Tab-separated table of C-alpha atoms in Angstrom:
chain	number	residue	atom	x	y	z
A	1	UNK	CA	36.991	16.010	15.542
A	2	UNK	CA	39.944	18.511	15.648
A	3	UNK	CA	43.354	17.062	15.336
A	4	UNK	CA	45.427	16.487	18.531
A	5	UNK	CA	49.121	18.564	18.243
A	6	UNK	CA	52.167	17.400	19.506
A	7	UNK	CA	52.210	20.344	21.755
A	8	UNK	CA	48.681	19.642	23.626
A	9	UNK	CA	49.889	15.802	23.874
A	10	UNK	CA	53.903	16.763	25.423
A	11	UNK	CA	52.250	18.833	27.872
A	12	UNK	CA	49.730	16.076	29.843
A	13	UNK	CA	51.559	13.289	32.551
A	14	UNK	CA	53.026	10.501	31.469
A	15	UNK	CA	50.098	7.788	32.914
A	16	UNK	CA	47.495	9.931	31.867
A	17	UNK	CA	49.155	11.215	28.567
A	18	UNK	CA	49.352	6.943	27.770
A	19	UNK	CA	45.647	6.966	28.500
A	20	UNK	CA	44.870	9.633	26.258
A	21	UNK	CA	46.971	8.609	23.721
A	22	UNK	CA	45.027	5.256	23.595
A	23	UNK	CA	42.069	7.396	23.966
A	24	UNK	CA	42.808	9.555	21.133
A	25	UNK	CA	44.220	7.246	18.793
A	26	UNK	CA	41.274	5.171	19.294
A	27	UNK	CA	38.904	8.479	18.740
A	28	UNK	CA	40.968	8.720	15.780
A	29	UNK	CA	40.793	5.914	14.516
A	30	UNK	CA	36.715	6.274	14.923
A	31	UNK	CA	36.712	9.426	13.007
A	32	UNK	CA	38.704	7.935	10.113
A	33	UNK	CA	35.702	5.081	10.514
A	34	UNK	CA	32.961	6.524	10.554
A	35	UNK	CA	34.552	9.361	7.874
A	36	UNK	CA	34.974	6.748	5.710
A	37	UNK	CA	31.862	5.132	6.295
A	38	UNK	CA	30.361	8.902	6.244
A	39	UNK	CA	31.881	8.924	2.923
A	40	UNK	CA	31.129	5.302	1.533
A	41	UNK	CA	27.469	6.163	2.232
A	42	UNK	CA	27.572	9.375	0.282
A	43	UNK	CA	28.877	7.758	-2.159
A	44	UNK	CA	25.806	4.841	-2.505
A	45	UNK	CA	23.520	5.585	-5.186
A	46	UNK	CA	19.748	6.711	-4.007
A	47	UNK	CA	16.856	4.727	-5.579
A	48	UNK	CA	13.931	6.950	-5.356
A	49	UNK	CA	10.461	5.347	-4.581
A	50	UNK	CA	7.389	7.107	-4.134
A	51	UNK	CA	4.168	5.102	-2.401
A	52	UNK	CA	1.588	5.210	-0.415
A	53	UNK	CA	1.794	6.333	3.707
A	54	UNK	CA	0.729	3.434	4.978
A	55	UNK	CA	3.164	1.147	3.233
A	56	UNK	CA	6.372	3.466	4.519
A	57	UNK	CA	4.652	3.211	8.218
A	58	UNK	CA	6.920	2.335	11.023
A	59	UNK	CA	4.237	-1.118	11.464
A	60	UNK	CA	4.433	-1.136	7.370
A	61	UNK	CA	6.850	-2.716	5.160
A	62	UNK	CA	8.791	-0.430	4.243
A	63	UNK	CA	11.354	-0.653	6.923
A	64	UNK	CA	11.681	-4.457	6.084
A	65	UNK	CA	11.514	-3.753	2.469
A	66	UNK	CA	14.122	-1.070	2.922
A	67	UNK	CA	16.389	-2.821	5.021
A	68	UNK	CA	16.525	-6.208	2.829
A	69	UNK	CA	17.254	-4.540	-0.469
A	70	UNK	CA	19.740	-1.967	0.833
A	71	UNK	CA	21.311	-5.495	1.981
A	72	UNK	CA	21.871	-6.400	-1.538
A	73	UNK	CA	22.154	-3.385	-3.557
A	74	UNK	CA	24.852	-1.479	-2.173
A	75	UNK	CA	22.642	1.607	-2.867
A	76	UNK	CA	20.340	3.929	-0.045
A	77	UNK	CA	16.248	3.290	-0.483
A	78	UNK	CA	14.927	6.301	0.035
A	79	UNK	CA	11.232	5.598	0.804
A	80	UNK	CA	8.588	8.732	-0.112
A	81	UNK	CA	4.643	8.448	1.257
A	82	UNK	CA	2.914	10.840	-0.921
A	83	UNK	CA	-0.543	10.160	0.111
A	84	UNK	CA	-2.537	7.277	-0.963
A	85	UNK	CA	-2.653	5.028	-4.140
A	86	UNK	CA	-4.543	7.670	-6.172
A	87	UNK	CA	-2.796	10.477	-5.099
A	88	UNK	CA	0.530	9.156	-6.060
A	89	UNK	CA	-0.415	9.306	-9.607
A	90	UNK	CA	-1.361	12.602	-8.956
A	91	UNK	CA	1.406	13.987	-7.572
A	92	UNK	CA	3.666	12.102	-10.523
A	93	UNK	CA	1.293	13.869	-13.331
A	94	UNK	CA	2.150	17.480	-11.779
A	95	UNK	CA	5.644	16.645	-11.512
A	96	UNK	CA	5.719	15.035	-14.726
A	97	UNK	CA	9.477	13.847	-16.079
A	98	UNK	CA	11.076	15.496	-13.667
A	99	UNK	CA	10.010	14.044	-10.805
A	100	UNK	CA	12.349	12.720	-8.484
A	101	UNK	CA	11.139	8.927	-8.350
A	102	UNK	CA	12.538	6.113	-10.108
A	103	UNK	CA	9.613	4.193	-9.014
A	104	UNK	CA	6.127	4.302	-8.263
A	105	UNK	CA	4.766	1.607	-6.175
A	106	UNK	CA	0.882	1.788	-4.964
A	107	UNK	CA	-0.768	2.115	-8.301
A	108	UNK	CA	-3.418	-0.716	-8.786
A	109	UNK	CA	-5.015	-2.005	-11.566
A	110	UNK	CA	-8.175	0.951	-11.910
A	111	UNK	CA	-4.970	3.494	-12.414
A	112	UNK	CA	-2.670	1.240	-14.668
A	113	UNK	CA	-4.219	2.377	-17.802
A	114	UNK	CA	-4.413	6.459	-16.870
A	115	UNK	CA	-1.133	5.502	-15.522
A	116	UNK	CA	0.643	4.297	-18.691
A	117	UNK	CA	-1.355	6.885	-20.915
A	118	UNK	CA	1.018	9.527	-18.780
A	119	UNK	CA	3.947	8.150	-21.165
A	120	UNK	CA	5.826	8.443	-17.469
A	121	UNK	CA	6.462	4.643	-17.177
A	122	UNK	CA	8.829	2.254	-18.547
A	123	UNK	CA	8.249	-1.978	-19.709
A	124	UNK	CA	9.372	-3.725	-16.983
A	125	UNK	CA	11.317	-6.029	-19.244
A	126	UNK	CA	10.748	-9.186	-17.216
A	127	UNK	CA	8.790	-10.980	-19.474
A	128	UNK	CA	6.338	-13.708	-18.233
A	129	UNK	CA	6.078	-13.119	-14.827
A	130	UNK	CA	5.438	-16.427	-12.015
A	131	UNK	CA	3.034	-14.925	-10.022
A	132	UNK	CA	-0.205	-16.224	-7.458
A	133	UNK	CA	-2.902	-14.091	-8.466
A	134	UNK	CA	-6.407	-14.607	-8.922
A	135	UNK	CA	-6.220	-13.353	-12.177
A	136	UNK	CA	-4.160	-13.907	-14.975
A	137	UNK	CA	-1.069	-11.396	-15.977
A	138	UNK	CA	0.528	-9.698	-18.969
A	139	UNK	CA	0.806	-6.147	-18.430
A	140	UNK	CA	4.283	-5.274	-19.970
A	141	UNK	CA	4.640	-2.086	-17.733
A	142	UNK	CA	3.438	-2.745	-14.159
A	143	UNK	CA	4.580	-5.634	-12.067
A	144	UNK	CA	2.239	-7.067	-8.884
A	145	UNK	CA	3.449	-6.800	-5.468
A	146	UNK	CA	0.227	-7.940	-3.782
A	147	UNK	CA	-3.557	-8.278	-3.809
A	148	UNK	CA	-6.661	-8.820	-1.850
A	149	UNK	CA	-10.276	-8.225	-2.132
A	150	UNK	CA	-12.477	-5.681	-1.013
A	151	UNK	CA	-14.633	-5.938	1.896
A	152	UNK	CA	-16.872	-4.483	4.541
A	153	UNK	CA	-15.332	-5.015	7.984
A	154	UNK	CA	-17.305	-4.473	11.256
A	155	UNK	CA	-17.196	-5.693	14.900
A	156	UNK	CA	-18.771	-8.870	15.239
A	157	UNK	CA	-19.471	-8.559	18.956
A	158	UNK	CA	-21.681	-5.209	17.898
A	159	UNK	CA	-23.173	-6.075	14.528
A	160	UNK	CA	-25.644	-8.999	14.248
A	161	UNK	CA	-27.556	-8.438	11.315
A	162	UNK	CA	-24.940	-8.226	8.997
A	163	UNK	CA	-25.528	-7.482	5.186
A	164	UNK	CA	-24.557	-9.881	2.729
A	165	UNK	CA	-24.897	-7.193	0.190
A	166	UNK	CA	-24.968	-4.047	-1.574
A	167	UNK	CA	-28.423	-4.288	-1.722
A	168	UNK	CA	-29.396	-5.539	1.896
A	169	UNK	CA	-26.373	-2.565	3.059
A	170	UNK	CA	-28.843	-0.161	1.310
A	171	UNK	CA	-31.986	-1.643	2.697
A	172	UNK	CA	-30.486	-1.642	6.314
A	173	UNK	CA	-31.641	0.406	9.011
A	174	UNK	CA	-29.959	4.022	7.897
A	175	UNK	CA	-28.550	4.210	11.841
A	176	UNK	CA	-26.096	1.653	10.338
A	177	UNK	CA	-23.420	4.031	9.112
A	178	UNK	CA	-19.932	3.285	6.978
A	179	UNK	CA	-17.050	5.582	6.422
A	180	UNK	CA	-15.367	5.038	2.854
A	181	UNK	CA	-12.627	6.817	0.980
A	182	UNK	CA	-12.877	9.579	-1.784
A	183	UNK	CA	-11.882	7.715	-4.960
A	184	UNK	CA	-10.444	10.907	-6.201
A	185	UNK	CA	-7.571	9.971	-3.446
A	186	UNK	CA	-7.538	6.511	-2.543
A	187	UNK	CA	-7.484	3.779	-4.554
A	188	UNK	CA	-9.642	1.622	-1.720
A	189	UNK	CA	-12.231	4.272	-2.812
A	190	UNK	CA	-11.682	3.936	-6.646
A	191	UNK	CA	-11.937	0.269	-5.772
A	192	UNK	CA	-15.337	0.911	-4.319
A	193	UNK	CA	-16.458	2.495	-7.119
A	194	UNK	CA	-15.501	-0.458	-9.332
A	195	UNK	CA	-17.077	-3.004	-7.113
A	196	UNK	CA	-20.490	-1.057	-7.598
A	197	UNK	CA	-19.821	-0.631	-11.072
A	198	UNK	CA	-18.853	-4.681	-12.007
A	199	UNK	CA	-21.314	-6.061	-9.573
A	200	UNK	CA	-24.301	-3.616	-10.816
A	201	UNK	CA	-24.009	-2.178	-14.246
A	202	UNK	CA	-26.596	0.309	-15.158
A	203	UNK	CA	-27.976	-0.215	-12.123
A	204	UNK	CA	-24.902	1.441	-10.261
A	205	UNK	CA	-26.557	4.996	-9.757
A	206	UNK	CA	-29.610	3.304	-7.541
A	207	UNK	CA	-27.299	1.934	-5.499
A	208	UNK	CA	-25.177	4.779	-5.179
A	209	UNK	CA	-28.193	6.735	-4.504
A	210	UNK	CA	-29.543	4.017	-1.353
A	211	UNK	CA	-26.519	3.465	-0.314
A	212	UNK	CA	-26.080	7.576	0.959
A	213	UNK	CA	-27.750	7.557	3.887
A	214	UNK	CA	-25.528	5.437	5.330
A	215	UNK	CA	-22.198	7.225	4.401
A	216	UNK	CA	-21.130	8.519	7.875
A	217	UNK	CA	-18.313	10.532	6.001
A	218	UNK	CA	-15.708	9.974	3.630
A	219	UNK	CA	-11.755	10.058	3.722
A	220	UNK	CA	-9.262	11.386	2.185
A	221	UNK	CA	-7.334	8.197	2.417
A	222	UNK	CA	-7.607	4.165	3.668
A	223	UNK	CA	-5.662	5.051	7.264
A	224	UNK	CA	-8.102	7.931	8.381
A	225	UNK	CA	-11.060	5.978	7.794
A	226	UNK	CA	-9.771	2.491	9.257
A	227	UNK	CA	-8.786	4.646	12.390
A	228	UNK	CA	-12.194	6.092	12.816
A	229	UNK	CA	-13.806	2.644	12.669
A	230	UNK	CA	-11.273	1.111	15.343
A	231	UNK	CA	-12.141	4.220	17.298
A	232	UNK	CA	-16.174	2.980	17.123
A	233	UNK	CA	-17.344	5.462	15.014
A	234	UNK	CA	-18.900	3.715	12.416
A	235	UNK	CA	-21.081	0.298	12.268
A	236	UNK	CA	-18.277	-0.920	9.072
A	237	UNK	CA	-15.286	0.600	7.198
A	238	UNK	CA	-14.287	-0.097	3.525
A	239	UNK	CA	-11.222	-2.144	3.895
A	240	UNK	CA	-10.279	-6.033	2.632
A	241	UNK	CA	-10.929	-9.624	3.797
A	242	UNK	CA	-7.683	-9.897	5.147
A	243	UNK	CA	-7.700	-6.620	7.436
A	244	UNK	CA	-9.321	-9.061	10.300
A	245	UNK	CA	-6.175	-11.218	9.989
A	246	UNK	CA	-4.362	-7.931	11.881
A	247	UNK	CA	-6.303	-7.778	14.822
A	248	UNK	CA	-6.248	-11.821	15.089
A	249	UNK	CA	-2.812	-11.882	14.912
A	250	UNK	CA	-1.101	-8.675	16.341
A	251	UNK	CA	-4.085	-8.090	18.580
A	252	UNK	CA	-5.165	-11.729	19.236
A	253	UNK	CA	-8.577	-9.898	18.708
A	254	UNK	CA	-11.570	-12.073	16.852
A	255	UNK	CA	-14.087	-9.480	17.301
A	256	UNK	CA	-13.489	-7.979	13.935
A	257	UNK	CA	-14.612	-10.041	10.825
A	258	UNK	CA	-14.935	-9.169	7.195
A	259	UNK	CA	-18.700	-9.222	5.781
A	260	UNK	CA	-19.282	-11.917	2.477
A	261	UNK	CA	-21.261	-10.434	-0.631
A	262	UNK	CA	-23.415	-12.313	-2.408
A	263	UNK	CA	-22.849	-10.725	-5.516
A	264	UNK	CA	-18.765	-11.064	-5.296
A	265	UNK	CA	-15.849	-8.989	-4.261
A	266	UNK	CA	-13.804	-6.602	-6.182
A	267	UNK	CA	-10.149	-7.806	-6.820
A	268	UNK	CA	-7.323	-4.951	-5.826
A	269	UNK	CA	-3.998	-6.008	-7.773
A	270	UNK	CA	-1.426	-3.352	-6.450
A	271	UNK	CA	1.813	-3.111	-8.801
A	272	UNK	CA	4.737	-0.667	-8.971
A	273	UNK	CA	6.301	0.459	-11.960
A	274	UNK	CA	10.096	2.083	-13.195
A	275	UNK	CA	9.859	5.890	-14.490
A	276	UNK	CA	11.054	5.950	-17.733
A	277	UNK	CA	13.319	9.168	-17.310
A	278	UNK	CA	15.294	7.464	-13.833
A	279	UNK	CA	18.926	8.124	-13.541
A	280	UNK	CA	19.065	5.002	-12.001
A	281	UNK	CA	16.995	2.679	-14.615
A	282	UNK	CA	19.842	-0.721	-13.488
A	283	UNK	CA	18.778	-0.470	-9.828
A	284	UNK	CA	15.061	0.073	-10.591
A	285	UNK	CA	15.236	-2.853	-12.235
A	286	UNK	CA	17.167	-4.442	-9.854
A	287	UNK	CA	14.112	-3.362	-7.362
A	288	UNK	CA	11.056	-4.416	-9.835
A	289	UNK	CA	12.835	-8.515	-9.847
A	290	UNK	CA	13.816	-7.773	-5.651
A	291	UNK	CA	9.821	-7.253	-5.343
A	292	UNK	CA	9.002	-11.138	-6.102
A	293	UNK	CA	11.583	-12.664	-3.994
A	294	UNK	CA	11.466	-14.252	-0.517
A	295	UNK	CA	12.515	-11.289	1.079
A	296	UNK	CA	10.174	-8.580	-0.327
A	297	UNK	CA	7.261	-11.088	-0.444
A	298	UNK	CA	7.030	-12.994	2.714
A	299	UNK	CA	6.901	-9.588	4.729
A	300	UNK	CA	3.714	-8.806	2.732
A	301	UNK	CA	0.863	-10.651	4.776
A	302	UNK	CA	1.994	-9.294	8.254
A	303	UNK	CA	2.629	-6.061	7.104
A	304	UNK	CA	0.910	-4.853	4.650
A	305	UNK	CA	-2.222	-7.310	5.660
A	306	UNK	CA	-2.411	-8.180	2.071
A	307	UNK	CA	-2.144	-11.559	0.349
A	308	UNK	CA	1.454	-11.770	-1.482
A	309	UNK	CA	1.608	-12.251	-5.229
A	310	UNK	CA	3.752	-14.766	-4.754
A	311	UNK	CA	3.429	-17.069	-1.861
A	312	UNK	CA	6.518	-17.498	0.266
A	313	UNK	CA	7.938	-20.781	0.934
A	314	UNK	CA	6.717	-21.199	4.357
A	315	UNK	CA	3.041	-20.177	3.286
A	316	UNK	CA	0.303	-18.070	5.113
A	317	UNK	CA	0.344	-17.506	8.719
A	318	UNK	CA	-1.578	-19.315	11.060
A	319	UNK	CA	-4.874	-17.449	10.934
A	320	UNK	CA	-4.960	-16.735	7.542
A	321	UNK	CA	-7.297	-19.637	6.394
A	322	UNK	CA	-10.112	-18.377	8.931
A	323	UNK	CA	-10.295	-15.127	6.220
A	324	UNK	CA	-13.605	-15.046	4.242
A	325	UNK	CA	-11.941	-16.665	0.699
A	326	UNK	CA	-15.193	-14.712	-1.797
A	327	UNK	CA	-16.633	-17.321	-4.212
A	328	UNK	CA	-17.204	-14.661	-6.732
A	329	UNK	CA	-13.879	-12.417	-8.054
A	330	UNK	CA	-14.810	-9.638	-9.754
A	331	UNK	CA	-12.497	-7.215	-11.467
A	332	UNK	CA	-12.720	-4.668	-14.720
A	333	UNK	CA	-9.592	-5.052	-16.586
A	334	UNK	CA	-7.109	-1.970	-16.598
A	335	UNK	CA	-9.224	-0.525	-19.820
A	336	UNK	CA	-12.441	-1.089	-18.809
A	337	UNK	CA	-12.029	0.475	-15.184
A	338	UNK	CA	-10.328	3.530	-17.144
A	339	UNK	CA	-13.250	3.686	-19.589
A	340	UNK	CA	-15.571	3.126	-16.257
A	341	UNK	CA	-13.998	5.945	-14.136
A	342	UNK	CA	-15.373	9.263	-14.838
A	343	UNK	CA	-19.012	7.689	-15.432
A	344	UNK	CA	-18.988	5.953	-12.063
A	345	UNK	CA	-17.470	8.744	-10.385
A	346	UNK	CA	-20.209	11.459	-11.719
A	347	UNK	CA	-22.537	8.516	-10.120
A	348	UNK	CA	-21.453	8.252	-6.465
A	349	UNK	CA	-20.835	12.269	-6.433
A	350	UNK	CA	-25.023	12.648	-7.903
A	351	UNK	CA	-26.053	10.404	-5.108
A	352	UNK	CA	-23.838	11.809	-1.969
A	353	UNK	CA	-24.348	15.449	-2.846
A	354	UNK	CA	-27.880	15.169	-2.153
């Protein structure tokens, strides 16, 4: 705003010069407002936090997650979606320590050990940590924010014969098509891999190799192929056993139901970690401890459609205990999966490239 001179203000009437003195002293006022405010907020530290698209989605969490930390922090949360899970490690490697995040959050436990390997991540320094996971916890460096399991989820109102494993998926008429994600990209599709890997063994590649034929395509990342499934163009999508709990809840839609495997379901433990060269190492702290409160955590279920890794106060929605709960958990700790990787990978590119 340009300053008002005497000279502009003696030369208006008296009534309406009164007016627009109110008017401008009031605009004034504003100005030195909002320049202060303007100045306050340029002078809040940024906390820099790189994770997947999804999760910085308007129907995410990150506006909730952003919102309720910039509440306590006195600091700006700048949210980055760089792709999904496995291309955020990606992207860190090339930038290496001079990458702009303080944190990393989207990482699971299949990318924890390439992860810390980088030398890019610092302990989280929080020692034991209380958390409701199906599995038990002491990673130093990586700290839970959720977790689910991995499932197959079609339309119930199209699919009757529904296959209650890897091995009846195979057998299955080959109209019946899935889309999955490229495990070079997602972690769903790293997941995937695993799953095969911890369910099978040795006998992964024959599975692989079956299972083809019914690979309508595959996706870069978790959002593209969950759209084209929604959309009706495939019989099931790679997703979790809470991903029906969005259309019964948002949607009020029961049509879409998550498919129970025999031989188990792979667990997906999602974490975030601090970057050890952060200019900001207090507040990414401050962010790693905000992730198991109330306020990060009991946004999780209806938002990320993910179970929380710590259970909020007023428990699960209504709706949640209608989920498929697997009687089998299966999981390769962080160095198996990383010992697993490029074998299982070589597998499931064999069998689709023929």
């Amino acid at each position: 705003m340009r300053p008002l001179t005497p000279t502009r203000f003696a030369a208006v009437p008296p009534l309406f010069a009164r007016g627009a003195a109110v008017a401008c002293a009031t605009g004034l006022a504003f100005a030195l407002h909002t320049g202060a405010a303007s100045a306050q907020e340029a002078d809040r530290p940024v906390l820099t936090l790189y994770t997947y698209d999804s999760f910085v989605s308007d129907w995410g969490p990150g506006p909730l997650v952003e919102a309720a930390f910039e509440a306590e922090c006195a600091c700006d949360l700048e949210l980055i979606g760089a792709g999904d899970g496995a291309a955020l490690l990606a992207r860190l490697k090339m930038e290496g320590p001079r990458t702009e995040a303080d944190i990393v959050l989207g990482l699971d436990t299949n990318l924890t050990a390439n992860a810390a390997a980088t030398g890019l991540f610092a302990p989280h320094g929080m020692g034991d940590l209380a958390l409701d996971l199906p599995v038990a916890w002491d990673d130093p460096m990586f700290v839970p924010f959720d977790w689910g399991y991995f499932a197959f989820i079609y339309d119930n109102t199209e699919l009757s014969d529904v296959p209650t494993s890897f091995e009846e998926l195979a057998a299955a008429p080959e109209d019946l098509k899935i889309v999955i994600q490229d495990p070079r990209s997602s972690t769903p599709g790293l997941g995937l891999l695993m799953w095969v890997k911890a369910a099978y063994g040795e006998r992964a590649p024959d599975i692989w190799e079956a299972l083809a034929p019914h690979v309508l395509t595959v996706t870069k990342g978790w959002s593209e192929a969950y759209g084209m499934f929604t959309e009706g163009e495939a019989d099931m999508v790679l997703s979790y056993t809470t991903s029906p709990a969005y259309h019964l809840l948002v949607e009020q839609d029961e049509t879409k139901s998550a498919a129970a495997f025999d031989e188990g379901h792979y667990v997906q433990v999602e974490v975030a970690g601090k970057i050890a060269s952060t200019d900001q190492p207090e507040l990414a702290d401050q962010f790693l401890q905000f992730m198991l409160t109330e306020a990060f955590q009991s946004v999780i279920f209806e938002t990320n459609w993910m179970y929380p890794a710590v259970t909020p106060e007023s428990g699960l929605p209504a709706g949640a205990e209608t989920l498929v709960q697997p009687e089998r958990a299966l999981l390769l700790s962080a160095d198996e999966a990383e010992a697993a990787r490029d074998d299982a990978l070589d597998e499931w590119l064999t069998a689709l490239s023929r």
